[in-house]
Amino acid sequence: MMSPPFLFGAQRSNAVLFIIFISSLVTSFSLSYGYDSLDPYANITITWDFRLQTGSTYDIKVSIYNFQQFRHLDRPGWKLSWIWKDDDQVIWDMWGAEAMEQGNCSKFRSSPQLPHCCKKQPVIIDFLPGAPYNKQFSNCCKGGELSSMIQDSSKFLSAFQMNVGFGKTNNITEVMPTNFTLGIPGYTCGDAFLVLPTRSSPDGRRWVQTLETWNVTCMYSQFRASPSPKCCVSLSAFYNSTIVPCPKCSCGCQGLPGAKCLKSGEKSPHLLELPRAQENEEVPPLVTCSHHMCPIRVHWHVKQSYKEYWRVKITITNLNFVKNYSSWSLVVQHPNLRSVTQLFSFNYHPLNAYGNINDTGMFWGIKSYNDMLLASGQSGNAQSEMLLHKDPGIFTFREGWTFPRRISFNGDECVMPPPDEYPTLPNSATTSRPSLVFFSFLILAFVF
């Protein structure tokens, strides 16, 4: 006897539960291992170039490349660290960056000059802009900040040079350090691996190359960066008076440990009263008490409909009292983004990660106008309107089609409301019931 082509009762529910489990498992893997389907090749690459050997010392150039399309490194910036293999390895001098601590250099007390750093695990930080000219290096002095490749391709690289003494051995392979870290939550670095030597041409005619070049690849994971999301999305439309708020407890719940907020009507703290972190550390968010407790809220409003176009208003609100978001970015996934006609007040760039599929775009502020999202207050928001063409055959106001499928802020995915709560057309409920009754009568007539 042939098995029925469909499942009944418990079998169907078990199948649904299994599918949900597999989907959540795949999602958790993608978050924890740093894969982002909107930027599948995103990573930060550390290049370690052995440039020159003089006796028992090497000149080493270290370059940090941000190969991420829409995720940048904000303040306090990178803090590069590694572990030397030999206890006698020291940094004699540096240009373009500095070690946070010198360490114990007592064994070199007889030397005419003490090393710059004698720690087995040094922590290197970038110079701030305006560093002494004789200590600068090409592509240095950005305070550890790196732009994304799309926002500013001239500022996605940071570099410094150091003179390192290798003690007992001169073998490069034996002295290459291990355990690289960027010092930024969410980033995990792999092992160093040997690549082709870096080549350069100072005059455009003669090419020179390094003695050896090693690469280290670092990946970002939102799950490792923070146990809870950092932003949420609210929705509204001109054809429905309902405003769908951010889901409850999107980024935290009031009353839970670590959830700090200011209650409604409570006076906002003075600048000097705000919590401060130590140097090169990020301050924990302090937000207005709300049902979602998110420091960033993105609102998508379907504003108007024309004969061949429709208009959307996007508002980004900073609810964090202790942080200004500089060089912010917003990534939106929607099938009609392939037909963006006009944009006001924001920059825009399509993200075509999969060839002809043009359903994702990146928004960011205009320099010196709204590229800085100020802390919570009257100026703590940025907004823009977008005009899109109604693509024939796919455009509709039904079933929440005009709302985004996915939104992320600064590379971190925001919590979306469930689809069954999206604003609906006023007649959607009444038009669906007669069709259901009609099909029910058809089924009954067929059976009898």
CSV table of N, CA, C and O in Angstrom, one decimal, residues 17-30:
chain,number,residue,atom,x,y,z
A,17,LEU,N,8.3,21.1,13.9
A,17,LEU,CA,9.2,21.4,15.0
A,17,LEU,C,10.6,21.0,14.5
A,17,LEU,O,11.6,21.7,14.9
A,18,PHE,N,10.8,20.0,13.8
A,18,PHE,CA,12.1,19.6,13.3
A,18,PHE,C,12.7,20.7,12.3
A,18,PHE,O,13.8,21.0,12.4
A,19,ILE,N,11.8,21.2,11.4
A,19,ILE,CA,12.2,22.2,10.5
A,19,ILE,C,12.6,23.5,11.3
A,19,ILE,O,13.7,24.1,11.0
A,20,ILE,N,11.8,23.9,12.3
A,20,ILE,CA,12.2,25.0,13.1
A,20,ILE,C,13.5,24.9,13.8
A,20,ILE,O,14.3,25.8,13.9
A,21,PHE,N,13.7,23.7,14.3
A,21,PHE,CA,15.0,23.4,15.0
A,21,PHE,C,16.2,23.5,14.1
A,21,PHE,O,17.2,24.1,14.4
A,22,ILE,N,16.1,22.9,12.9
A,22,ILE,CA,17.2,23.0,11.9
A,22,ILE,C,17.4,24.4,11.5
A,22,ILE,O,18.6,24.9,11.4
A,23,SER,N,16.4,25.2,11.3
A,23,SER,CA,16.5,26.6,10.9
A,23,SER,C,17.2,27.4,12.0
A,23,SER,O,18.2,28.2,11.7
A,24,SER,N,16.8,27.2,13.2
A,24,SER,CA,17.5,27.9,14.3
A,24,SER,C,18.9,27.5,14.5
A,24,SER,O,19.8,28.3,14.9
A,25,LEU,N,19.2,26.2,14.2
A,25,LEU,CA,20.5,25.7,14.4
A,25,LEU,C,21.4,26.4,13.3
A,25,LEU,O,22.5,26.8,13.6
A,26,VAL,N,20.9,26.4,12.1
A,26,VAL,CA,21.7,27.1,11.0
A,26,VAL,C,21.9,28.5,11.3
A,26,VAL,O,23.0,29.1,11.1
A,27,THR,N,20.9,29.2,11.9
A,27,THR,CA,21.0,30.6,12.2
A,27,THR,C,22.1,30.8,13.3
A,27,THR,O,22.9,31.7,13.2
A,28,SER,N,22.0,30.0,14.3
A,28,SER,CA,23.0,30.1,15.4
A,28,SER,C,24.4,29.9,14.9
A,28,SER,O,25.4,30.5,15.3
A,29,PHE,N,24.6,28.9,14.0
A,29,PHE,CA,25.9,28.7,13.4
A,29,PHE,C,26.4,29.9,12.7
A,29,PHE,O,27.6,30.3,12.8
A,30,SER,N,25.5,30.5,11.9
A,30,SER,CA,26.0,31.7,11.1
A,30,SER,C,26.3,32.8,12.0
A,30,SER,O,27.3,33.6,11.7
